[in-house]
PDB file of N, CA and C in Angstrom:
ATOM      1  N   MET A 264     -17.425  37.609 -15.083  1.00 46.00           N
ATOM      2  CA  MET A 264     -17.869  36.546 -14.322  1.00 46.00           C
ATOM      3  C   MET A 264     -19.086  36.639 -13.285  1.00 46.00           C
ATOM      4  N   ALA A 265     -20.162  36.211 -12.989  1.00 49.00           N
ATOM      5  CA  ALA A 265     -21.184  36.760 -12.405  1.00 49.00           C
ATOM      6  C   ALA A 265     -21.226  36.410 -10.910  1.00 49.00           C
ATOM      7  N   SER A 266     -21.959  37.491 -10.044  1.00 46.00           N
ATOM      8  CA  SER A 266     -21.726  37.383  -8.769  1.00 46.00           C
ATOM      9  C   SER A 266     -22.834  36.597  -8.270  1.00 46.00           C
ATOM     10  N   SER A 267     -22.517  35.575  -7.230  1.00 44.00           N
ATOM     11  CA  SER A 267     -23.869  34.833  -6.911  1.00 44.00           C
ATOM     12  C   SER A 267     -24.700  35.809  -5.755  1.00 44.00           C
ATOM     13  N   PRO A 268     -26.131  35.769  -5.588  1.00 51.00           N
ATOM     14  CA  PRO A 268     -26.727  36.358  -4.522  1.00 51.00           C
ATOM     15  C   PRO A 268     -26.165  35.872  -3.311  1.00 51.00           C
ATOM     16  N   ILE A 269     -26.487  36.742  -2.041  1.00 50.00           N
ATOM     17  CA  ILE A 269     -26.133  36.026  -0.790  1.00 50.00           C
ATOM     18  C   ILE A 269     -27.464  36.067  -0.087  1.00 50.00           C
ATOM     19  N   PHE A 270     -27.671  34.790   0.136  1.00 50.00           N
ATOM     20  CA  PHE A 270     -29.092  34.594   1.221  1.00 50.00           C
ATOM     21  C   PHE A 270     -28.790  35.192   2.627  1.00 50.00           C
ATOM     22  N   ARG A 271     -29.896  35.046   3.096  1.00 51.00           N
ATOM     23  CA  ARG A 271     -30.216  35.462   4.561  1.00 51.00           C
ATOM     24  C   ARG A 271     -31.575  35.509   5.091  1.00 51.00           C
ATOM     25  N   ARG A 272     -31.861  35.198   6.300  1.00 53.00           N
ATOM     26  CA  ARG A 272     -33.034  35.062   6.638  1.00 53.00           C
ATOM     27  C   ARG A 272     -33.681  36.320   6.758  1.00 53.00           C
ATOM     28  N   PRO A 273     -35.289  36.287   6.378  1.00 57.00           N
ATOM     29  CA  PRO A 273     -35.856  37.770   6.460  1.00 57.00           C
ATOM     30  C   PRO A 273     -35.909  38.147   7.840  1.00 57.00           C
ATOM     31  N   GLY A 274     -35.706  39.520   7.942  1.00 55.00           N
ATOM     32  CA  GLY A 274     -35.368  40.058   9.081  1.00 55.00           C
ATOM     33  C   GLY A 274     -33.864  40.321   9.546  1.00 55.00           C
ATOM     34  N   GLN A 275     -33.179  39.661   9.073  1.00 52.00           N
ATOM     35  CA  GLN A 275     -31.690  39.551   9.546  1.00 52.00           C
ATOM     36  C   GLN A 275     -30.666  40.219   8.740  1.00 52.00           C
ATOM     37  N   ALA A 276     -30.218  41.246   9.587  1.00 55.00           N
ATOM     38  CA  ALA A 276     -29.178  42.171   8.939  1.00 55.00           C
ATOM     39  C   ALA A 276     -27.957  41.500   8.307  1.00 55.00           C
ATOM     40  N   TYR A 277     -27.223  41.876   7.500  1.00 56.00           N
ATOM     41  CA  TYR A 277     -25.833  41.521   7.157  1.00 56.00           C
ATOM     42  C   TYR A 277     -25.205  41.607   8.235  1.00 56.00           C
ATOM     43  N   GLY A 278     -24.141  40.220   8.323  1.00 56.00           N
ATOM     44  CA  GLY A 278     -23.376  40.429   9.614  1.00 56.00           C
ATOM     45  C   GLY A 278     -23.539  40.345  11.049  1.00 56.00           C
ATOM     46  N   ILE A 279     -24.988  40.178  11.198  1.00 53.00           N
ATOM     47  CA  ILE A 279     -25.442  40.197  12.559  1.00 53.00           C
ATOM     48  C   ILE A 279     -25.821  38.543  12.953  1.00 53.00           C
ATOM     49  N   VAL A 280     -25.477  38.266  14.027  1.00 55.00           N
ATOM     50  CA  VAL A 280     -25.842  36.784  14.610  1.00 55.00           C
ATOM     51  C   VAL A 280     -26.695  37.060  15.400  1.00 55.00           C
ATOM     52  N   LEU A 281     -28.017  36.576  15.326  1.00 60.00           N
ATOM     53  CA  LEU A 281     -29.169  36.295  16.322  1.00 60.00           C
ATOM     54  C   LEU A 281     -29.043  35.468  17.208  1.00 60.00           C
ATOM     55  N   SER A 282     -28.904  35.610  18.681  1.00 77.00           N
ATOM     56  CA  SER A 282     -28.853  34.680  19.777  1.00 77.00           C
ATOM     57  C   SER A 282     -30.143  34.231  20.220  1.00 77.00           C
ATOM     58  N   MET A 283     -29.877  33.191  21.088  1.00 86.00           N
ATOM     59  CA  MET A 283     -31.208  32.645  21.291  1.00 86.00           C
ATOM     60  C   MET A 283     -31.062  33.302  22.837  1.00 86.00           C
ATOM     61  N   GLN A 284     -32.248  33.573  23.520  1.00 92.00           N
ATOM     62  CA  GLN A 284     -32.489  34.127  24.888  1.00 92.00           C
ATOM     63  C   GLN A 284     -33.497  33.630  25.677  1.00 92.00           C
ATOM     64  N   ALA A 285     -33.282  33.275  26.871  1.00 94.00           N
ATOM     65  CA  ALA A 285     -34.584  32.551  27.465  1.00 94.00           C
ATOM     66  C   ALA A 285     -34.210  33.175  28.993  1.00 94.00           C
ATOM     67  N   THR A 286     -35.454  32.861  29.733  1.00 94.00           N
ATOM     68  CA  THR A 286     -35.410  33.197  30.912  1.00 94.00           C
ATOM     69  C   THR A 286     -36.279  31.965  31.726  1.00 94.00           C
ATOM     70  N   VAL A 287     -35.879  31.929  33.069  1.00 95.00           N
ATOM     71  CA  VAL A 287     -36.567  30.804  33.859  1.00 95.00           C
ATOM     72  C   VAL A 287     -38.070  30.815  33.646  1.00 95.00           C
ATOM     73  N   GLY A 288     -38.674  29.677  33.275  1.00 94.00           N
ATOM     74  CA  GLY A 288     -40.006  29.384  33.140  1.00 94.00           C
ATOM     75  C   GLY A 288     -40.565  29.475  31.675  1.00 94.00           C
ATOM     76  N   ASP A 289     -39.619  29.721  30.876  1.00 95.00           N
ATOM     77  CA  ASP A 289     -39.947  29.900  29.197  1.00 95.00           C
ATOM     78  C   ASP A 289     -39.939  28.497  28.886  1.00 95.00           C
ATOM     79  N   ARG A 290     -40.395  28.209  27.573  1.00 96.00           N
ATOM     80  CA  ARG A 290     -40.400  26.735  27.231  1.00 96.00           C
ATOM     81  C   ARG A 290     -39.315  26.564  26.042  1.00 96.00           C
ATOM     82  N   LEU A 291     -38.591  25.763  25.806  1.00 96.00           N
ATOM     83  CA  LEU A 291     -37.685  25.266  24.725  1.00 96.00           C
ATOM     84  C   LEU A 291     -38.253  24.060  23.872  1.00 96.00           C
ATOM     85  N   HIS A 292     -38.585  24.425  22.664  1.00 95.00           N
ATOM     86  CA  HIS A 292     -39.214  23.642  21.679  1.00 95.00           C
ATOM     87  C   HIS A 292     -38.312  23.179  20.780  1.00 95.00           C
ATOM     88  N   VAL A 293     -38.076  21.804  20.824  1.00 93.00           N
ATOM     89  CA  VAL A 293     -36.936  21.439  19.767  1.00 93.00           C
ATOM     90  C   VAL A 293     -38.001  20.497  18.905  1.00 93.00           C
ATOM     91  N   HIS A 294     -37.802  20.963  17.515  1.00 92.00           N
ATOM     92  CA  HIS A 294     -38.446  20.515  16.467  1.00 92.00           C
ATOM     93  C   HIS A 294     -37.786  19.165  16.040  1.00 92.00           C
ATOM     94  N   SER A 295     -38.650  18.271  15.632  1.00 90.00           N
ATOM     95  CA  SER A 295     -37.736  16.855  15.206  1.00 90.00           C
ATOM     96  C   SER A 295     -37.216  17.088  14.081  1.00 90.00           C
ATOM     97  N   ASN A 296     -36.289  16.199  13.718  1.00 87.00           N
ATOM     98  CA  ASN A 296     -35.512  16.125  12.900  1.00 87.00           C
ATOM     99  C   ASN A 296     -35.411  14.971  11.598  1.00 87.00           C
ATOM    100  N   SER A 297     -36.609  14.288  11.937  1.00 89.00           N
ATOM    101  CA  SER A 297     -36.678  13.046  11.255  1.00 89.00           C
ATOM    102  C   SER A 297     -38.104  12.515  11.336  1.00 89.00           C
ATOM    103  N   VAL A 298     -38.901  12.107  10.359  1.00 91.00           N
ATOM    104  CA  VAL A 298     -40.168  11.713  10.400  1.00 91.00           C
ATOM    105  C   VAL A 298     -40.407  10.496  10.983  1.00 91.00           C
ATOM    106  N   GLY A 299     -41.603  11.034  11.581  1.00 92.00           N
ATOM    107  CA  GLY A 299     -42.207   9.725  12.583  1.00 92.00           C
ATOM    108  C   GLY A 299     -41.703  10.283  13.992  1.00 92.00           C
ATOM    109  N   ASN A 300     -40.651  10.831  14.156  1.00 92.00           N
ATOM    110  CA  ASN A 300     -40.332  11.434  15.804  1.00 92.00           C
ATOM    111  C   ASN A 300     -41.154  12.640  16.019  1.00 92.00           C
ATOM    112  N   PRO A 301     -41.791  12.701  17.204  1.00 93.00           N
ATOM    113  CA  PRO A 301     -42.481  14.102  17.657  1.00 93.00           C
ATOM    114  C   PRO A 301     -41.383  15.222  18.144  1.00 93.00           C
ATOM    115  N   ASP A 302     -41.804  16.263  17.878  1.00 94.00           N
ATOM    116  CA  ASP A 302     -41.236  17.323  18.640  1.00 94.00           C
ATOM    117  C   ASP A 302     -41.140  17.346  20.393  1.00 94.00           C
ATOM    118  N   ARG A 303     -40.419  17.991  20.771  1.00 94.00           N
ATOM    119  CA  ARG A 303     -40.019  17.752  22.226  1.00 94.00           C
ATOM    120  C   ARG A 303     -40.203  19.375  22.903  1.00 94.00           C
ATOM    121  N   VAL A 304     -40.930  19.256  24.066  1.00 96.00           N
ATOM    122  CA  VAL A 304     -40.956  20.467  24.752  1.00 96.00           C
ATOM    123  C   VAL A 304     -40.533  20.342  26.089  1.00 96.00           C
ATOM    124  N   ALA A 305     -39.697  21.293  26.425  1.00 97.00           N
ATOM    125  CA  ALA A 305     -39.348  21.197  28.056  1.00 97.00           C
ATOM    126  C   ALA A 305     -39.378  22.575  28.575  1.00 97.00           C
ATOM    127  N   GLU A 306     -39.399  22.484  29.905  1.00 97.00           N
ATOM    128  CA  GLU A 306     -39.301  23.744  30.583  1.00 97.00           C
ATOM    129  C   GLU A 306     -38.187  24.045  31.283  1.00 97.00           C
ATOM    130  N   ILE A 307     -37.837  25.546  30.766  1.00 96.00           N
ATOM    131  CA  ILE A 307     -36.550  25.868  31.309  1.00 96.00           C
ATOM    132  C   ILE A 307     -36.320  26.262  32.960  1.00 96.00           C
ATOM    133  N   LEU A 308     -35.650  25.568  33.596  1.00 97.00           N
ATOM    134  CA  LEU A 308     -35.275  25.481  34.782  1.00 97.00           C
ATOM    135  C   LEU A 308     -34.335  26.480  35.325  1.00 97.00           C
ATOM    136  N   GLU A 309     -33.176  26.481  34.599  1.00 96.00           N
ATOM    137  CA  GLU A 309     -32.354  27.609  34.872  1.00 96.00           C
ATOM    138  C   GLU A 309     -31.383  27.872  33.661  1.00 96.00           C
ATOM    139  N   VAL A 310     -31.249  29.130  33.585  1.00 96.00           N
ATOM    140  CA  VAL A 310     -30.233  29.639  32.660  1.00 96.00           C
ATOM    141  C   VAL A 310     -29.038  29.894  32.833  1.00 96.00           C
ATOM    142  N   ARG A 311     -27.725  29.100  32.244  1.00 95.00           N
ATOM    143  CA  ARG A 311     -26.584  29.152  32.874  1.00 95.00           C
ATOM    144  C   ARG A 311     -25.512  29.856  32.164  1.00 95.00           C
ATOM    145  N   GLY A 312     -26.145  30.344  30.966  1.00 92.00           N
ATOM    146  CA  GLY A 312     -25.441  31.525  30.171  1.00 92.00           C
ATOM    147  C   GLY A 312     -25.330  32.922  30.242  1.00 92.00           C
ATOM    148  N   ASP A 313     -24.516  33.744  29.805  1.00 91.00           N
ATOM    149  CA  ASP A 313     -24.859  35.360  30.243  1.00 91.00           C
ATOM    150  C   ASP A 313     -25.990  35.838  29.452  1.00 91.00           C
ATOM    151  N   GLU A 314     -26.802  36.571  30.236  1.00 89.00           N
ATOM    152  CA  GLU A 314     -28.046  37.295  29.826  1.00 89.00           C
ATOM    153  C   GLU A 314     -28.792  36.300  28.870  1.00 89.00           C
ATOM    154  N   GLY A 315     -29.174  35.457  29.368  1.00 92.00           N
ATOM    155  CA  GLY A 315     -30.228  34.604  28.832  1.00 92.00           C
ATOM    156  C   GLY A 315     -29.818  33.675  27.709  1.00 92.00           C
ATOM    157  N   SER A 316     -28.563  33.692  27.372  1.00 92.00           N
ATOM    158  CA  SER A 316     -27.867  32.418  26.412  1.00 92.00           C
ATOM    159  C   SER A 316     -27.792  31.058  27.193  1.00 92.00           C
ATOM    160  N   PRO A 317     -27.795  30.119  25.928  1.00 94.00           N
ATOM    161  CA  PRO A 317     -27.634  28.632  26.482  1.00 94.00           C
ATOM    162  C   PRO A 317     -26.354  28.831  27.299  1.00 94.00           C
ATOM    163  N   PRO A 318     -25.994  27.599  28.003  1.00 95.00           N
ATOM    164  CA  PRO A 318     -26.822  26.246  28.018  1.00 95.00           C
ATOM    165  C   PRO A 318     -28.122  26.664  29.086  1.00 95.00           C
ATOM    166  N   TYR A 319     -28.805  25.850  28.918  1.00 96.00           N
ATOM    167  CA  TYR A 319     -30.367  25.863  29.669  1.00 96.00           C
ATOM    168  C   TYR A 319     -30.302  24.215  30.511  1.00 96.00           C
ATOM    169  N   LEU A 320     -30.763  24.307  31.555  1.00 97.00           N
ATOM    170  CA  LEU A 320     -31.162  22.974  32.298  1.00 97.00           C
ATOM    171  C   LEU A 320     -32.590  23.066  32.147  1.00 97.00           C
ATOM    172  N   VAL A 321     -33.005  22.099  31.685  1.00 97.00           N
ATOM    173  CA  VAL A 321     -34.454  21.843  31.248  1.00 97.00           C
ATOM    174  C   VAL A 321     -35.167  20.476  31.815  1.00 97.00           C
ATOM    175  N   ARG A 322     -36.208  20.866  31.825  1.00 97.00           N
ATOM    176  CA  ARG A 322     -37.194  19.391  32.753  1.00 97.00           C
ATOM    177  C   ARG A 322     -37.979  19.400  31.347  1.00 97.00           C
ATOM    178  N   PHE A 323     -38.197  17.851  30.826  1.00 96.00           N
ATOM    179  CA  PHE A 323     -39.145  17.247  30.054  1.00 96.00           C
ATOM    180  C   PHE A 323     -40.548  16.914  30.732  1.00 96.00           C
ATOM    181  N   PRO A 324     -41.677  16.769  30.123  1.00 96.00           N
ATOM    182  CA  PRO A 324     -42.967  16.242  30.828  1.00 96.00           C
ATOM    183  C   PRO A 324     -42.725  14.836  31.658  1.00 96.00           C
ATOM    184  N   ASP A 325     -41.867  13.841  31.034  1.00 96.00           N
ATOM    185  CA  ASP A 325     -41.652  12.838  31.574  1.00 96.00           C
ATOM    186  C   ASP A 325     -40.785  12.901  32.980  1.00 96.00           C
ATOM    187  N   GLY A 326     -40.326  14.064  33.166  1.00 96.00           N
ATOM    188  CA  GLY A 326     -39.278  14.240  34.600  1.00 96.00           C
ATOM    189  C   GLY A 326     -37.994  14.216  34.488  1.00 96.00           C
ATOM    190  N   HIS A 327     -37.640  14.081  33.185  1.00 96.00           N
ATOM    191  CA  HIS A 327     -35.892  13.915  32.773  1.00 96.00           C
ATOM    192  C   HIS A 327     -35.473  15.441  32.839  1.00 96.00           C
ATOM    193  N   GLU A 328     -34.387  15.688  33.297  1.00 97.00           N
ATOM    194  CA  GLU A 328     -33.897  17.005  33.431  1.00 97.00           C
ATOM    195  C   GLU A 328     -32.438  16.736  32.959  1.00 97.00           C
ATOM    196  N   THR A 329     -32.079  17.662  32.152  1.00 97.00           N
ATOM    197  CA  THR A 329     -30.927  17.768  31.502  1.00 97.00           C
ATOM    198  C   THR A 329     -30.273  19.190  31.229  1.00 97.00           C
ATOM    199  N   LEU A 330     -29.070  19.337  30.596  1.00 97.00           N
ATOM    200  CA  LEU A 330     -28.156  20.622  30.210  1.00 97.00           C
ATOM    201  C   LEU A 330     -28.399  20.598  28.913  1.00 97.00           C
ATOM    202  N   VAL A 331     -28.885  21.185  28.329  1.00 96.00           N
ATOM    203  CA  VAL A 331     -29.145  21.624  26.832  1.00 96.00           C
ATOM    204  C   VAL A 331     -28.261  22.387  26.323  1.00 96.00           C
ATOM    205  N   PHE A 332     -27.885  22.600  25.124  1.00 95.00           N
ATOM    206  CA  PHE A 332     -27.140  23.587  24.297  1.00 95.00           C
ATOM    207  C   PHE A 332     -27.874  23.686  22.811  1.00 95.00           C
ATOM    208  N   PRO A 333     -29.130  24.240  22.850  1.00 94.00           N
ATOM    209  CA  PRO A 333     -29.939  24.088  21.747  1.00 94.00           C
ATOM    210  C   PRO A 333     -29.206  24.266  20.469  1.00 94.00           C
ATOM    211  N   GLY A 334     -29.770  23.570  19.581  1.00 90.00           N
ATOM    212  CA  GLY A 334     -29.441  23.755  17.995  1.00 90.00           C
ATOM    213  C   GLY A 334     -30.244  24.772  17.264  1.00 90.00           C
ATOM    214  N   PRO A 335     -29.861  24.749  15.644  1.00 89.00           N
ATOM    215  CA  PRO A 335     -30.984  25.503  14.984  1.00 89.00           C
ATOM    216  C   PRO A 335     -32.252  24.980  14.633  1.00 89.00           C
ATOM    217  N   ASP A 336     -32.555  23.808  15.145  1.00 91.00           N
ATOM    218  CA  ASP A 336     -33.831  23.411  15.230  1.00 91.00           C
ATOM    219  C   ASP A 336     -34.783  23.577  16.556  1.00 91.00           C
ATOM    220  N   SER A 337     -34.232  24.343  17.327  1.00 93.00           N
ATOM    221  CA  SER A 337     -34.680  24.943  18.746  1.00 93.00           C
ATOM    222  C   SER A 337     -35.268  26.183  18.741  1.00 93.00           C
ATOM    223  N   VAL A 338     -36.597  26.324  19.326  1.00 93.00           N
ATOM    224  CA  VAL A 338     -37.274  27.940  19.564  1.00 93.00           C
ATOM    225  C   VAL A 338     -37.437  28.054  20.953  1.00 93.00           C
ATOM    226  N   VAL A 339     -37.267  29.051  21.466  1.00 94.00           N
ATOM    227  CA  VAL A 339     -37.787  29.636  22.889  1.00 94.00           C
ATOM    228  C   VAL A 339     -39.274  30.225  22.562  1.00 94.00           C
ATOM    229  N   GLU A 340     -40.052  29.455  23.316  1.00 94.00           N
ATOM    230  CA  GLU A 340     -41.433  29.824  23.822  1.00 94.00           C
ATOM    231  C   GLU A 340     -41.505  30.939  24.934  1.00 94.00           C
ATOM    232  N   HIS A 341     -41.448  31.943  25.021  1.00 90.00           N
ATOM    233  CA  HIS A 341     -41.476  32.612  26.295  1.00 90.00           C
ATOM    234  C   HIS A 341     -42.737  32.875  27.057  1.00 90.00           C
ATOM    235  N   SER A 342     -42.499  32.478  28.370  1.00 83.00           N
ATOM    236  CA  SER A 342     -43.692  32.545  29.322  1.00 83.00           C
ATOM    237  C   SER A 342     -44.554  33.885  29.606  1.00 83.00           C
ATOM    238  N   LYS A 343     -45.656  34.029  29.460  1.00 78.00           N
ATOM    239  CA  LYS A 343     -46.570  35.136  29.713  1.00 78.00           C
ATOM    240  C   LYS A 343     -46.425  35.376  31.012  1.00 78.00           C
ATOM    241  N   ALA A 344     -45.974  34.619  31.972  1.00 66.00           N
ATOM    242  CA  ALA A 344     -45.968  35.045  33.591  1.00 66.00           C
ATOM    243  C   ALA A 344     -44.948  35.809  33.956  1.00 66.00           C
ATOM    244  N   GLY A 345     -43.567  35.946  33.063  1.00 57.00           N
ATOM    245  CA  GLY A 345     -42.750  36.771  33.151  1.00 57.00           C
ATOM    246  C   GLY A 345     -41.870  35.796  33.932  1.00 57.00           C
ATOM    247  N   PRO A 346     -40.311  36.394  34.349  1.00 54.00           N
ATOM    248  CA  PRO A 346     -39.260  35.755  34.772  1.00 54.00           C
ATOM    249  C   PRO A 346     -39.464  34.928  36.436  1.00 54.00           C
ATOM    250  N   ARG A 347     -39.178  33.971  36.424  1.00 56.00           N
ATOM    251  CA  ARG A 347     -39.005  33.409  37.745  1.00 56.00           C
ATOM    252  C   ARG A 347     -37.698  33.333  38.336  1.00 56.00           C
ATOM    253  N   LEU A 348     -37.455  32.892  39.679  1.00 52.00           N
ATOM    254  CA  LEU A 348     -36.072  33.005  40.217  1.00 52.00           C
ATOM    255  C   LEU A 348     -35.352  31.569  39.947  1.00 52.00           C
ATOM    256  N   SER A 349     -34.436  31.523  39.579  1.00 51.00           N
ATOM    257  CA  SER A 349     -33.460  30.100  39.353  1.00 51.00           C
ATOM    258  C   SER A 349     -33.429  29.408  40.701  1.00 51.00           C
ATOM    259  N   ARG A 350     -33.723  28.128  40.574  1.00 52.00           N
ATOM    260  CA  ARG A 350     -33.539  27.180  41.453  1.00 52.00           C
ATOM    261  C   ARG A 350     -32.067  27.276  42.068  1.00 52.00           C
ATOM    262  N   ARG A 351     -31.201  27.834  41.242  1.00 51.00           N
ATOM    263  CA  ARG A 351     -29.925  28.109  41.760  1.00 51.00           C
ATOM    264  C   ARG A 351     -29.763  29.164  43.104  1.00 51.00           C
ATOM    265  N   PHE A 352     -30.577  29.924  42.770  1.00 47.00           N
ATOM    266  CA  PHE A 352     -30.726  31.201  43.820  1.00 47.00           C
ATOM    267  C   PHE A 352     -31.828  31.083  45.139  1.00 47.00           C
ATOM    268  N   LEU A 353     -32.404  29.983  45.008  1.00 47.00           N
ATOM    269  CA  LEU A 353     -33.591  29.789  46.008  1.00 47.00           C
ATOM    270  C   LEU A 353     -32.865  29.048  47.210  1.00 47.00           C
ATOM    271  N   GLY A 354     -31.549  28.598  46.948  1.00 45.00           N
ATOM    272  CA  GLY A 354     -31.012  27.823  48.441  1.00 45.00           C
ATOM    273  C   GLY A 354     -31.393  26.809  48.646  1.00 45.00           C
TER     274      GLY A 354
END
């Protein structure tokens, strides 16, 4: 019986799961999963998970704010300005 190859993403070690991490001010880029629908980009306002993990409170350019649990079609674009204080801590 021939064994089948194990597939993994380049740069990912076996048995290690890479988690998404973000800070306030980063952008969440959600890639479209269907033809004709544009990608969406939102600013991360709050990080509610431990050590930068989801969920994130985000604001889209149209002003809509929502709590997001990003899926595999999402990427965090880190801010060059560095982390900012969350609105939750500004009182």
